[in-house]
Short mmCIF file of C-alpha atoms in Angstrom, two decimals:
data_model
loop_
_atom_site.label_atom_id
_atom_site.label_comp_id
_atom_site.label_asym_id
_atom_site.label_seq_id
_atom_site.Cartn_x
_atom_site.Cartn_y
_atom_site.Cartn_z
CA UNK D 1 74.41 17.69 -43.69
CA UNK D 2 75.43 19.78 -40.27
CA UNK D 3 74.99 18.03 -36.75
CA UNK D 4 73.02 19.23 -34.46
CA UNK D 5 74.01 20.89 -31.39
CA UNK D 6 73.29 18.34 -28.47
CA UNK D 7 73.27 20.71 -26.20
CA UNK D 8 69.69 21.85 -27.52
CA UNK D 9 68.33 18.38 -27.71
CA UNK D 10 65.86 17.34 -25.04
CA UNK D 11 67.30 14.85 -22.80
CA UNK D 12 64.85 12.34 -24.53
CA UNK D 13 66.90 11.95 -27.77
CA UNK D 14 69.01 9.69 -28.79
CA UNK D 15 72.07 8.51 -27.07
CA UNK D 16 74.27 9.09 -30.20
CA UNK D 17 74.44 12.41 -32.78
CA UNK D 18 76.89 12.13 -34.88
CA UNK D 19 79.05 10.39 -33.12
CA UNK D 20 78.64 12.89 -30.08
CA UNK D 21 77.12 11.55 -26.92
CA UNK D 22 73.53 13.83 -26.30
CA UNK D 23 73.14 15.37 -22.86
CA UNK D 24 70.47 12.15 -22.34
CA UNK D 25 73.43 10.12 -22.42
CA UNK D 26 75.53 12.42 -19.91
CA UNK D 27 72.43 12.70 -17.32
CA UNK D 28 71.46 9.01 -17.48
CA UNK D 29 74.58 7.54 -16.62
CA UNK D 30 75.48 10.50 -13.54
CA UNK D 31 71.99 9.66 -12.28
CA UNK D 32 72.18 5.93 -12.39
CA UNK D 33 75.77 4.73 -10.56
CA UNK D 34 74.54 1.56 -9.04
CA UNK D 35 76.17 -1.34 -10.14
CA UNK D 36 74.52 -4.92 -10.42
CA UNK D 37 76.42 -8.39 -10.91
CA UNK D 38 73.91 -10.11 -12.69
CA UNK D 39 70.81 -9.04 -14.94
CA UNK D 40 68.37 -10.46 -16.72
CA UNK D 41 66.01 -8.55 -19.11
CA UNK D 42 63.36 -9.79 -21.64
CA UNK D 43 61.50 -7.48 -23.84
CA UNK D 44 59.04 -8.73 -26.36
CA UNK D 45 61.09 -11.38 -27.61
CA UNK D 46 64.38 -10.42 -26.92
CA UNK D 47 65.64 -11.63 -23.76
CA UNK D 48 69.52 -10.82 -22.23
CA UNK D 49 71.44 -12.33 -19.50
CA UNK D 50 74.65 -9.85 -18.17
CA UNK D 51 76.95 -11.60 -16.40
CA UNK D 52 79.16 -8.79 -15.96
CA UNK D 53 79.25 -5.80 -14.08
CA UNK D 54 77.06 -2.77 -16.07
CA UNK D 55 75.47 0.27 -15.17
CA UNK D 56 71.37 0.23 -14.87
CA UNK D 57 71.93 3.92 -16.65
CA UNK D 58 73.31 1.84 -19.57
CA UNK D 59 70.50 -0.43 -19.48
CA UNK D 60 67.73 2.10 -19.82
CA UNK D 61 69.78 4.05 -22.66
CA UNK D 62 70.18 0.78 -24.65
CA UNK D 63 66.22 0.36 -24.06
CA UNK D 64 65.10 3.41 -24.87
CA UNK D 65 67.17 3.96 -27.83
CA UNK D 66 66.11 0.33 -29.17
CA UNK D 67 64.29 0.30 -32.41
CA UNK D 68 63.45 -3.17 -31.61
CA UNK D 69 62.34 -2.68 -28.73
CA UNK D 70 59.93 0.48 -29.29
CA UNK D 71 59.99 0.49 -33.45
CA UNK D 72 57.86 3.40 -35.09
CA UNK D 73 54.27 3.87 -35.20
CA UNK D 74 54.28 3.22 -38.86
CA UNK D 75 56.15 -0.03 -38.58
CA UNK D 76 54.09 -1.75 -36.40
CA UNK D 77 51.39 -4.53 -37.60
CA UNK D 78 48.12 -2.71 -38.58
CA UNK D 79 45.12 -3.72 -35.90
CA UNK D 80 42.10 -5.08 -38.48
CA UNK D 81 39.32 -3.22 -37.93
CA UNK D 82 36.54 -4.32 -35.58
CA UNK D 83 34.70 -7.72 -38.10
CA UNK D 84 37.77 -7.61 -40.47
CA UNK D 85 39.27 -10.76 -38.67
CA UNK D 86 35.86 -12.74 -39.51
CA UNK D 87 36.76 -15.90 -41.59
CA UNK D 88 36.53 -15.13 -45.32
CA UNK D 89 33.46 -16.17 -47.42
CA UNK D 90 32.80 -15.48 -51.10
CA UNK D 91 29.43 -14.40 -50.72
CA UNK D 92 26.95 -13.47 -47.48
CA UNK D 93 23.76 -14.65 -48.72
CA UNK D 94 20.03 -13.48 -47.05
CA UNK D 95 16.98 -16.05 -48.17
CA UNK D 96 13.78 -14.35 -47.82
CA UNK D 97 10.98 -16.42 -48.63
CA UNK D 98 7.03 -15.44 -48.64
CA UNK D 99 4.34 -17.14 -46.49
CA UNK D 100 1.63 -15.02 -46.98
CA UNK D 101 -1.73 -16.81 -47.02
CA UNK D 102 -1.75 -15.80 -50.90
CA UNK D 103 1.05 -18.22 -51.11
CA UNK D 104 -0.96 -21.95 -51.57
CA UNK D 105 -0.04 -24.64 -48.77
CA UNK D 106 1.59 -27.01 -51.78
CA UNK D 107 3.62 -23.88 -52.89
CA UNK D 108 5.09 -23.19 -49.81
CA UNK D 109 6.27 -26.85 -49.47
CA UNK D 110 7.67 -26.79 -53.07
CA UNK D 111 9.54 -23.71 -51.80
CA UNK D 112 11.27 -25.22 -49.30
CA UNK D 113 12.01 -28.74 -51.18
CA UNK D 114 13.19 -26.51 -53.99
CA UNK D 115 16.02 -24.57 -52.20
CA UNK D 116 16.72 -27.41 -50.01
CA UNK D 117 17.64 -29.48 -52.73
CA UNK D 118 19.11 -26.52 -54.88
CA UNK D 119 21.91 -26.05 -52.02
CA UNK D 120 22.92 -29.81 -52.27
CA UNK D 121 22.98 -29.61 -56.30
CA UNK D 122 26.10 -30.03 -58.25
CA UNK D 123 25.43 -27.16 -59.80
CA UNK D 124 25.14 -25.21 -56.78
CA UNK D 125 28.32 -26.79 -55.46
CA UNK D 126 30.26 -25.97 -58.69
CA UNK D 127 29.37 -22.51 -58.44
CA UNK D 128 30.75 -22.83 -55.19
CA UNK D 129 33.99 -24.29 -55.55
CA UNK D 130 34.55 -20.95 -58.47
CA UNK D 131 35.37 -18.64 -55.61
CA UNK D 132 38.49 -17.38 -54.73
CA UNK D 133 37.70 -18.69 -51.14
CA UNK D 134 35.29 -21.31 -51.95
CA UNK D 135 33.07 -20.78 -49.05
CA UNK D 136 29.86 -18.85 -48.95
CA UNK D 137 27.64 -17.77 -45.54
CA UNK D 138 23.93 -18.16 -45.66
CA UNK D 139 21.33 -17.41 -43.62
CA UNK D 140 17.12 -18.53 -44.51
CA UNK D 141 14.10 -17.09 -42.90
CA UNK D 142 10.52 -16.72 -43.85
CA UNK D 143 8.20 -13.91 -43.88
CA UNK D 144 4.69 -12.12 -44.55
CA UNK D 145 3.97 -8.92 -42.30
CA UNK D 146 6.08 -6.18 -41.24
CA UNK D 147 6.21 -7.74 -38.05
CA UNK D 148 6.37 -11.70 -38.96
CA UNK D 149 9.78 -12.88 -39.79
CA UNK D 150 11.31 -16.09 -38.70
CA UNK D 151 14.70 -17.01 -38.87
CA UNK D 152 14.65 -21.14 -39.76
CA UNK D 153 18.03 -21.66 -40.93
CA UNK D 154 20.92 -18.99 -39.18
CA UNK D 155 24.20 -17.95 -40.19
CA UNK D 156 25.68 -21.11 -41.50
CA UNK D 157 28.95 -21.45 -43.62
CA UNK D 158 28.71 -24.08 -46.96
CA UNK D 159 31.88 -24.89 -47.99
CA UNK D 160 31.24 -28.39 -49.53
CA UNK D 161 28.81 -31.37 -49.70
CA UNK D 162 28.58 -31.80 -45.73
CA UNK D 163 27.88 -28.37 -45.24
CA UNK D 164 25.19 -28.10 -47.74
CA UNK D 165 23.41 -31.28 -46.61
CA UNK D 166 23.43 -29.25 -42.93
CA UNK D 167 22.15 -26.60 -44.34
CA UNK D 168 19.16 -28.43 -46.23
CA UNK D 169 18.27 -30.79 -43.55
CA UNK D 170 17.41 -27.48 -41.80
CA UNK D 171 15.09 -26.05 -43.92
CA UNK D 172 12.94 -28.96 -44.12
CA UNK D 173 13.17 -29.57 -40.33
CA UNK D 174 11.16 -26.32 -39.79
CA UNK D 175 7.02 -26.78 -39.59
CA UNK D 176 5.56 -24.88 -42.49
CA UNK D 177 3.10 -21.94 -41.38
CA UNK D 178 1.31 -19.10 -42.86
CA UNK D 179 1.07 -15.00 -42.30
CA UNK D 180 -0.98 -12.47 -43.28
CA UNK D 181 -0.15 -9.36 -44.99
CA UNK D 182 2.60 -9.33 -47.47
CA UNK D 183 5.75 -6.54 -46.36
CA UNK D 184 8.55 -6.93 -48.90
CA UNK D 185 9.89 -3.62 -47.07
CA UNK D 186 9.68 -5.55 -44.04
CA UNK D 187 11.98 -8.40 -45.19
CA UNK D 188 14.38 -6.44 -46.46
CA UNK D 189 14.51 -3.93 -43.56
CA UNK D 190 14.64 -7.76 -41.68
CA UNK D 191 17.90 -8.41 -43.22
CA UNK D 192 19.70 -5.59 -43.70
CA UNK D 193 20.73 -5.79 -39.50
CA UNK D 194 21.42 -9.89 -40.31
CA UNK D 195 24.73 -8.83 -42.47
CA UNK D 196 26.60 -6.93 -39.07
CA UNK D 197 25.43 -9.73 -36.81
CA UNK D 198 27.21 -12.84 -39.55
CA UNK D 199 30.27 -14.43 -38.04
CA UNK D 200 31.71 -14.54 -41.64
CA UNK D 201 32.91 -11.71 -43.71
CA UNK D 202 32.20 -11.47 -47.40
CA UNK D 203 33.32 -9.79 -50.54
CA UNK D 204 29.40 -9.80 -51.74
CA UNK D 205 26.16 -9.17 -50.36
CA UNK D 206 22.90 -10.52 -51.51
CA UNK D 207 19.38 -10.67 -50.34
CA UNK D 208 17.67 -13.43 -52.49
CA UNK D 209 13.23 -12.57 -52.16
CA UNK D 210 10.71 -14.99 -53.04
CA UNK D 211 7.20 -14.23 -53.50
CA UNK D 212 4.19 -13.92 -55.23
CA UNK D 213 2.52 -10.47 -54.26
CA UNK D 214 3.29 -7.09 -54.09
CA UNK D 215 3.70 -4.99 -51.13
CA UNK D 216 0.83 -4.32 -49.04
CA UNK D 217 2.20 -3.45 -45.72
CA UNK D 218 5.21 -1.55 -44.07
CA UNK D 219 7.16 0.90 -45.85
CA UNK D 220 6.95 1.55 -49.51
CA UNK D 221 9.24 -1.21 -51.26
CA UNK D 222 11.12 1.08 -53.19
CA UNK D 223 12.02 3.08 -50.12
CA UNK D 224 13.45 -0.36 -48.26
CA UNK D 225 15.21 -1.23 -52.01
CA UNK D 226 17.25 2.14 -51.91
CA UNK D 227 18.24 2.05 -48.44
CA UNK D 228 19.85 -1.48 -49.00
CA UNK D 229 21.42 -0.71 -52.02
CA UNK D 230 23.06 2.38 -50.68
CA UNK D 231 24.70 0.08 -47.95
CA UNK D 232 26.08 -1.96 -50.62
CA UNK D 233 23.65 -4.80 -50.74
CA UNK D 234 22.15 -6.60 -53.95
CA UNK D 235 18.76 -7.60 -54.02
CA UNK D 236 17.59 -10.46 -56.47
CA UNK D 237 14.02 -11.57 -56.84
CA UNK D 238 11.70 -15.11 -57.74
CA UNK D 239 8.91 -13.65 -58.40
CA UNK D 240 6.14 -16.41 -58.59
CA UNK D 241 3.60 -16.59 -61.33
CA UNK D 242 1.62 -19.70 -60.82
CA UNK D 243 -1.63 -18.75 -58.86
CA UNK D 244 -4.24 -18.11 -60.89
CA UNK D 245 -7.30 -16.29 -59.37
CA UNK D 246 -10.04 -18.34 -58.71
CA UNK D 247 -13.69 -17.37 -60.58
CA UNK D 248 -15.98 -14.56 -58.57
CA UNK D 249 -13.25 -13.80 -56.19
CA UNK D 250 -11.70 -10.41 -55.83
CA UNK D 251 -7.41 -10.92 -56.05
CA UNK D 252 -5.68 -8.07 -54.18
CA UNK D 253 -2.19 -10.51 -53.55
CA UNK D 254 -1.44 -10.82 -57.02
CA UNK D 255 -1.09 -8.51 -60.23
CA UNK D 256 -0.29 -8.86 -63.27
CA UNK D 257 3.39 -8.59 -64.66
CA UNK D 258 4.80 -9.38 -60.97
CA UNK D 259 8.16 -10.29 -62.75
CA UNK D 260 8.18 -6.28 -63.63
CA UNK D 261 6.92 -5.62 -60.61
CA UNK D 262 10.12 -7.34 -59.31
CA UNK D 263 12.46 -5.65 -61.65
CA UNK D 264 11.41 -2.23 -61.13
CA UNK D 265 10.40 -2.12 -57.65
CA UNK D 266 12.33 -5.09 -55.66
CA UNK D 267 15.77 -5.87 -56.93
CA UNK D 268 18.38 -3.41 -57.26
CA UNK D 269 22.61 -2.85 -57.12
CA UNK D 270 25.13 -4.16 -59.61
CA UNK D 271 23.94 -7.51 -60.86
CA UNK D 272 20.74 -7.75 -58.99
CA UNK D 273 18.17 -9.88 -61.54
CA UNK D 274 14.95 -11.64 -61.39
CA UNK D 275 14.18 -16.00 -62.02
CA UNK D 276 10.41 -16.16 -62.51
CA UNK D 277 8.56 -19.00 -61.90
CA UNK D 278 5.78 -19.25 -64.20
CA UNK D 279 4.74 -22.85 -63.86
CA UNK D 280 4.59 -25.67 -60.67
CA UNK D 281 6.95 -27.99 -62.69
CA UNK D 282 10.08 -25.43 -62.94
CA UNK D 283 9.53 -24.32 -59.64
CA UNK D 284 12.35 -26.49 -58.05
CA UNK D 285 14.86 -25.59 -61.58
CA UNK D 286 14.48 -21.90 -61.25
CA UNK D 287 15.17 -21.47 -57.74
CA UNK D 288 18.62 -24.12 -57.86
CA UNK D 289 19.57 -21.89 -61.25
CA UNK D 290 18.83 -18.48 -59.19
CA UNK D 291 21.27 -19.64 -56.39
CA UNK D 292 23.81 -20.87 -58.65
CA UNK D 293 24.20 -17.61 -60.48
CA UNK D 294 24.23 -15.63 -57.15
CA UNK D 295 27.13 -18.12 -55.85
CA UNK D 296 29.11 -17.66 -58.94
CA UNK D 297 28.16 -14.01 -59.28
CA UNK D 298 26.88 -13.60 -62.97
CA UNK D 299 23.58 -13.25 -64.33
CA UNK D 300 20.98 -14.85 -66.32
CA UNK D 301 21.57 -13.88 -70.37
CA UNK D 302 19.33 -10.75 -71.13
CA UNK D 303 18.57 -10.05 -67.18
CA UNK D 304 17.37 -6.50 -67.42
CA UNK D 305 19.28 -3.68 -65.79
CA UNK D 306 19.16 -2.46 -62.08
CA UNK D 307 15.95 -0.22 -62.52
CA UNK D 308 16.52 2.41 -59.66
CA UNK D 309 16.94 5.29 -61.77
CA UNK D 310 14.04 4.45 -64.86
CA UNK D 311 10.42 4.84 -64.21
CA UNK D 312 8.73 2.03 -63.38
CA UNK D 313 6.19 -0.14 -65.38
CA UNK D 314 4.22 -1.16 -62.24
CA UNK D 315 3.01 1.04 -59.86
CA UNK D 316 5.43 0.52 -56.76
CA UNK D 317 2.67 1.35 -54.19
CA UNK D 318 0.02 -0.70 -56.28
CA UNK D 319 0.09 -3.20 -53.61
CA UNK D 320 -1.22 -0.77 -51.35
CA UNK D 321 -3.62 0.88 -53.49
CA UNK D 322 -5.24 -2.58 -54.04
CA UNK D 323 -5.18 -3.39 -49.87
CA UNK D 324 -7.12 0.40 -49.65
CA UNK D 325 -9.46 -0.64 -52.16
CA UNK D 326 -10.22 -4.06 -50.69
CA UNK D 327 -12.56 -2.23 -48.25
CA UNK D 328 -14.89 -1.17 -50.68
CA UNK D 329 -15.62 -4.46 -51.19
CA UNK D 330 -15.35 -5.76 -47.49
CA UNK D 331 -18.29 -3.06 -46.15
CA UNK D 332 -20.87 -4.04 -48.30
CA UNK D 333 -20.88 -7.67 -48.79
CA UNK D 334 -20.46 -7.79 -45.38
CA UNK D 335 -23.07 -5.09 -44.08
CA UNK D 336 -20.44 -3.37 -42.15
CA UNK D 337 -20.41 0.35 -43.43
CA UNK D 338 -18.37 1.36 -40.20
CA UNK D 339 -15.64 -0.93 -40.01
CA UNK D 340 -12.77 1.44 -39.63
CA UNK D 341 -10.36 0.72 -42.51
CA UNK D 342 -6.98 -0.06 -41.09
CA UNK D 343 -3.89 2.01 -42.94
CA UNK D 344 -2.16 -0.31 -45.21
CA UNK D 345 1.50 -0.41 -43.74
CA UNK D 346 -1.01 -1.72 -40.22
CA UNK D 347 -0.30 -4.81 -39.12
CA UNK D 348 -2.02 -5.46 -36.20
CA UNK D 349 -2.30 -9.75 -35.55
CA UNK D 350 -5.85 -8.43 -33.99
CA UNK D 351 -6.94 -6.74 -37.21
CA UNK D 352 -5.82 -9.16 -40.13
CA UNK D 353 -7.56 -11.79 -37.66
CA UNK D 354 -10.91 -9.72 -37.86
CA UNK D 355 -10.62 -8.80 -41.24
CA UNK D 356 -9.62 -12.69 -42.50
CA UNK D 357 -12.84 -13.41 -41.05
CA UNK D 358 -14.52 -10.63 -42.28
CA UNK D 359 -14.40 -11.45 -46.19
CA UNK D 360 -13.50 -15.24 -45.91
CA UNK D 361 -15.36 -16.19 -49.29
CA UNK D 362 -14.55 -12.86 -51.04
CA UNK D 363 -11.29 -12.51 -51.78
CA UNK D 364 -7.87 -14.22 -50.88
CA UNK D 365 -6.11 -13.17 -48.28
CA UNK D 366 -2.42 -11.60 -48.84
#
């Protein structure tokens, strides 16, 4: 390979070409005469004391033409990108739990004794301890409306037995309360935002919903489903199946088949699956087996495929179909032929007061 000229270098090159000193060389040391008796430099970690008489010229040639001191682009430590230098977890983990009044006050007590004492489980904790990190990040809040979400338990990292006992002394600590309206578009729309604000960084996401009702409020579900999944995010489901409708009254929170309804219209991503509760006395089993499999990642035997792209069994907007025809109920057992009916994704706290009111002895509210 030929040398260069150094005559046609700039004077920024290198002090060397070949063996030939550059014209950078040349013009540093004619433009830099003044001697010093002592010098001390430090860059980065490389520090020098000169005891002997050398040209500052010199100096700034050595320093310029350091690779230690100004290495390459390409060999310098890559800067994370903004959240990658959150602590590691296994899984980030969104609880969304149902309080809609069609959700029975001893229900919604077993609901919070159940995954209280499903975190603390052994088999929750060995599901744990199979991560490559061991850790997880989980966050609990309760819903109903579009507008009614409350976060009980924040972002809290489990990691073993005293972590988990944190966590579940929590979820108890938090007075039980009621909503009306039941937006499962709403709670997930809730949590999607509650993954970018988690101190922790995981290789899965999950939002776990519990409830007993379809949509009636907010967006459609399907709608809220898609959007999630397209960021990534896995949705599971616990659909329950124990309330029964009583005799003579009209039952617009619950349908039948609300496990389908789950499948085809809540959960969705790779994995995503449904527990169903179909009786009080496995209420507290299914939910510790739900979070056990979404800590481990796997899924119950013969869990049924994602169901974005098949056609749904249940009606996804079924919940508001059945809110719309509530009304035609309402006005005459009430004598009110001109109460306005309220769109079903409303959820004004001044209209579900009125309207609970309104057909208190009907039908339950949702």
């Amino acid at each position: 390979m030929s040398c260069p000229d150094p005559a046609r270098l700039s004077p920024r090159a290198g002090s060397t070409i070949c063996g030939q000193k550059s014209p950078a060389t040349a013009w540093l040391r004619q433009s830099f005469r003044l001697h010093v008796s002592r010098v001390r430099i430090r860059i980065g970690g490389w520090r020098a004391s000169v005891n002997w008489r050398v040209s500052i010229g010199s100096i700034l040639i050595a320093i310029l033409t350091s690779t230690q001191a100004f290495p390459e682009p390409a060999l310098q430590p890559q800067t994370a990108p903004q959240g990658d230098s959150r602590p590691a977890v296994d899984l980030e983990l969104v609880i969304a739990v149902d309080i809609s009044y069609s959700v029975q006050p001893d229900d919604l007590a077993a609901q919070r004794e159940g995954y209280a004492k499903a975190i603390v489980s052994e088999e929750f904790l060995r599901a744990l301890r199979t991560g490559p990190v061991g850790k997880i990040a989980l966050t609990y809040f309760e819903w109903s409306s579009t507008r009614d979400q409350d976060v009980i338990v924040p972002w809290r990292q489990i990691d073993g037995p005293e972590a988990a006992e944190a966590v579940a002394a929590e979820i108890m600590k938090a007075p039980i309360r009621r909503g009306s309206r039941t937006s499962i578009s709403g709670a997930i729309k809730f949590a999607m935002p509650l993954f970018e604000q988690n101190p922790y960084r995981g290789a899965r996401r999950i939002i776990d919903v519990a409830g007993d009702g379809p949509n009636n409020n907010g967006d459609p579900v399907a709608t809220a489903r898609d959007t999630a999944v397209q960021q990534g995010i896995v949705i599971t489901g616990l659909p329950v199946m124990i309330n029964a409708t009583p005799p003579g009254q009209v039952d617009i929170s619950h349908i039948d088949h609300i496990d389908w309804y789950y499948e085809d219209c809540v959960i969705g991503g790779p994995g995503s699956f449904v527990v169903p509760i179909t009786d009080r006395e496995n209420f507290k089993e299914a939910i510790r087996t739900k979070l056990a499999l979404e800590v481990a990642g796997r899924t119950p035997d013969q869990s049924p495929p994602p169901s974005v792209d098949k056609k749904p069994r249940v009606l996804c907007t079924i919940g508001e179909k059945l809110w719309q025809q509530r009304w035609d109920t309402i006005a005459p057992a009430t004598n009110s032929p001109a109460m306005s009916k309220p769109a079903a994704n409303s959820s004004s706290s001044k209209e579900d007061a009125l309207l609970d009111k309104k057909i208190k002895g009907i039908c339950r509210g949702c």
